Amino acid sequence: MSHQQSPESVPAANGMPMLGLGTWENTDPEACRNAVATALEMGYRHVDTAQIYGNEAEVGDGIARADVDREDIFLATKVWIDNLAPEDVRATTEESLDRLGVDSVDLMYVHWPAREYDAEETLAAFNELYEDGLIDRIGISNFEPEQVAEAVEVSDAPIFANQVEIHPLLQQDELREACADHDVELVAYSPLARGQVFDVPELTEIAEKHDASEAQVSLAWLREKGITTIPKATSEAHIRDNWESLGLTLDDEDIEAIDAIDREDRRVDPGFAPWN
């Protein structure tokens, strides 16, 4: 497999690089700064964080540390469920921008349709952020098909993406169809099923066939489906392994084998989730 992937080799979904660095649970400040800087120096141009991760400042430090222009980076964060009342949306978004050390973010998500979320009021506040140039795109996260439809209906600005858990063990067919119907991009968090992909015989077999890792197989399969992935990684080795998934092309037989995995293994399942 090629080791010479360039930033230009990352396919884009409407301007969003389809491979990004996730930072959930990357709570060690120096490790977080390092991971972000390392990924950017390697060629990543999409970084994802959230208010609740408690690491926006470190992500901002990592961006500042890397020798990459801010305008070349697709930066996303998320407003937490306690902050979704209209006045809190703006106040906490300004705090997020301040911590990140930026004037605006490329994508701001509603983190979950929970607690203070009210489709009309919350999204009206997001639309104001969009109109005022604080955010370039409006995203939603962990929305089920009916919530996606409602968000698209009540928002004046387009709903750009829905970030959800998707991987070979949670394929989300119905949700994928709903998002396609509404022209909403999909971003997969936990695309490696929190490490479970290493224990799936079908993926191991395909990985061995291509001299790749199971992680790379999972990421390549998602990309084949038109889904953007943001695997979290802290070590340079894992950041590189995920990056090198860009050099892996699965054949039809591989894709059919993964499509046929019939498991529903959801790894992120809080009580306030819309499916509970």
XYZ file of N, CA, C and O in Angstrom, residues 2-13 15-20 38-46 67-69 71-74 223 243-244 246:
152
model
N 0.373 2.261 -0.662
C 1.144 3.494 -0.801
C 1.278 4.203 0.537
O 0.327 4.289 1.304
N 2.456 4.715 0.794
C 2.661 5.509 2.007
C 2.645 6.989 1.678
O 2.817 7.807 2.552
N 2.455 7.299 0.390
C 2.581 8.691 -0.027
C 1.207 9.313 -0.285
O 0.973 9.828 -1.353
N 0.305 9.215 0.672
C -0.986 9.904 0.492
C -0.768 11.395 0.737
O -0.140 11.776 1.706
N -1.316 12.214 -0.148
C -1.223 13.660 0.055
C -2.589 14.171 0.502
O -3.586 13.483 0.330
N -2.631 15.391 1.077
C -3.935 15.946 1.460
C -4.905 15.934 0.282
O -6.105 15.729 0.447
N -4.364 16.142 -0.932
C -5.216 16.188 -2.124
C -5.823 14.824 -2.442
O -6.781 14.727 -3.193
N -5.229 13.762 -1.873
C -5.735 12.420 -2.186
C -6.970 12.066 -1.355
O -7.569 11.017 -1.546
N -7.326 12.927 -0.424
C -8.511 12.657 0.390
C -9.751 13.083 -0.391
O -9.895 14.262 -0.720
N -10.647 12.143 -0.709
C -11.866 12.574 -1.389
C -12.661 13.515 -0.483
O -12.535 13.460 0.743
N -13.457 14.383 -1.092
C -14.241 15.345 -0.309
C -15.723 15.130 -0.565
O -16.122 14.724 -1.651
N -16.507 15.385 0.464
C -17.964 15.341 0.362
C -18.456 16.783 0.480
O -18.470 17.350 1.575
N -16.989 19.514 -0.120
C -16.005 20.395 0.516
C -15.498 19.901 1.857
O -14.606 20.518 2.440
N -16.029 18.804 2.373
C -15.582 18.245 3.655
C -14.675 17.042 3.387
O -15.108 16.073 2.771
N -13.396 17.094 3.832
C -12.529 15.938 3.634
C -13.140 14.694 4.289
O -13.594 14.738 5.434
N -13.149 13.572 3.535
C -13.879 12.381 3.985
C -13.127 11.529 5.001
O -13.632 10.513 5.455
N -11.904 11.951 5.355
C -11.207 11.319 6.481
C -10.759 12.427 7.410
O -10.100 13.381 6.983
N -11.147 12.320 8.666
C -10.769 13.330 9.640
C -10.226 12.687 10.904
O -10.230 11.464 11.045
N 0.186 16.229 14.729
C 0.730 15.091 13.967
C -0.154 14.772 12.761
O 0.335 14.565 11.638
N -1.469 14.725 13.005
C -2.407 14.396 11.919
C -2.337 15.455 10.813
O -2.293 15.124 9.627
N -2.310 16.722 11.209
C -2.276 17.788 10.204
C -0.973 17.747 9.411
O -0.972 17.917 8.196
N 0.121 17.497 10.095
C 1.415 17.422 9.399
C 1.430 16.231 8.443
O 2.100 16.248 7.412
N 0.688 15.186 8.778
C 0.647 13.978 7.944
C -0.209 14.195 6.700
O -0.053 13.507 5.703
N -1.143 15.140 6.776
C -1.995 15.402 5.622
C -3.473 15.500 5.920
O -4.262 15.908 5.070
N -3.894 15.105 7.141
C -5.307 15.271 7.512
C -5.676 16.751 7.394
O -4.879 17.630 7.724
N -6.925 17.004 6.959
C -7.392 18.392 6.887
C -8.791 18.539 7.496
O -9.479 19.519 7.237
N -9.191 17.590 8.313
C -10.518 17.616 8.959
C -10.295 17.199 10.416
O -9.750 16.126 10.673
N 2.087 23.208 10.870
C 2.452 24.141 9.808
C 1.440 24.044 8.664
O 1.790 23.715 7.530
N 0.169 24.292 9.005
C -0.911 24.204 8.013
C -1.801 25.430 8.203
O -2.158 25.771 9.327
N -2.164 26.066 7.122
C -2.995 27.270 7.223
C -4.381 26.927 7.748
O -4.968 25.923 7.341
N -7.159 28.159 6.937
C -8.202 28.059 5.906
C -8.161 26.732 5.163
O -9.100 26.398 4.449
N -7.094 25.977 5.336
C -7.011 24.661 4.701
C -7.594 23.553 5.581
O -7.624 22.386 5.173
N -8.018 23.917 6.783
C -8.496 22.914 7.744
C -10.016 22.991 7.881
O -10.572 24.075 8.062
N -10.656 21.830 7.792
C -12.101 21.735 8.019
C -12.275 21.395 9.496
O -11.971 20.283 9.941
N -15.997 4.697 3.313
C -15.745 5.666 2.237
C -16.426 5.219 0.942
O -16.979 6.020 0.199
N -4.747 6.897 8.166
C -4.443 7.718 6.993
C -4.187 6.834 5.779
O -4.634 7.119 4.669
N -3.475 5.733 6.007
C -3.109 4.867 4.882
C -4.301 4.063 4.354
O -4.203 3.431 3.303
N -6.530 5.361 2.922
C -6.834 6.054 1.661
C -6.256 5.310 0.465
O -6.723 5.470 -0.660
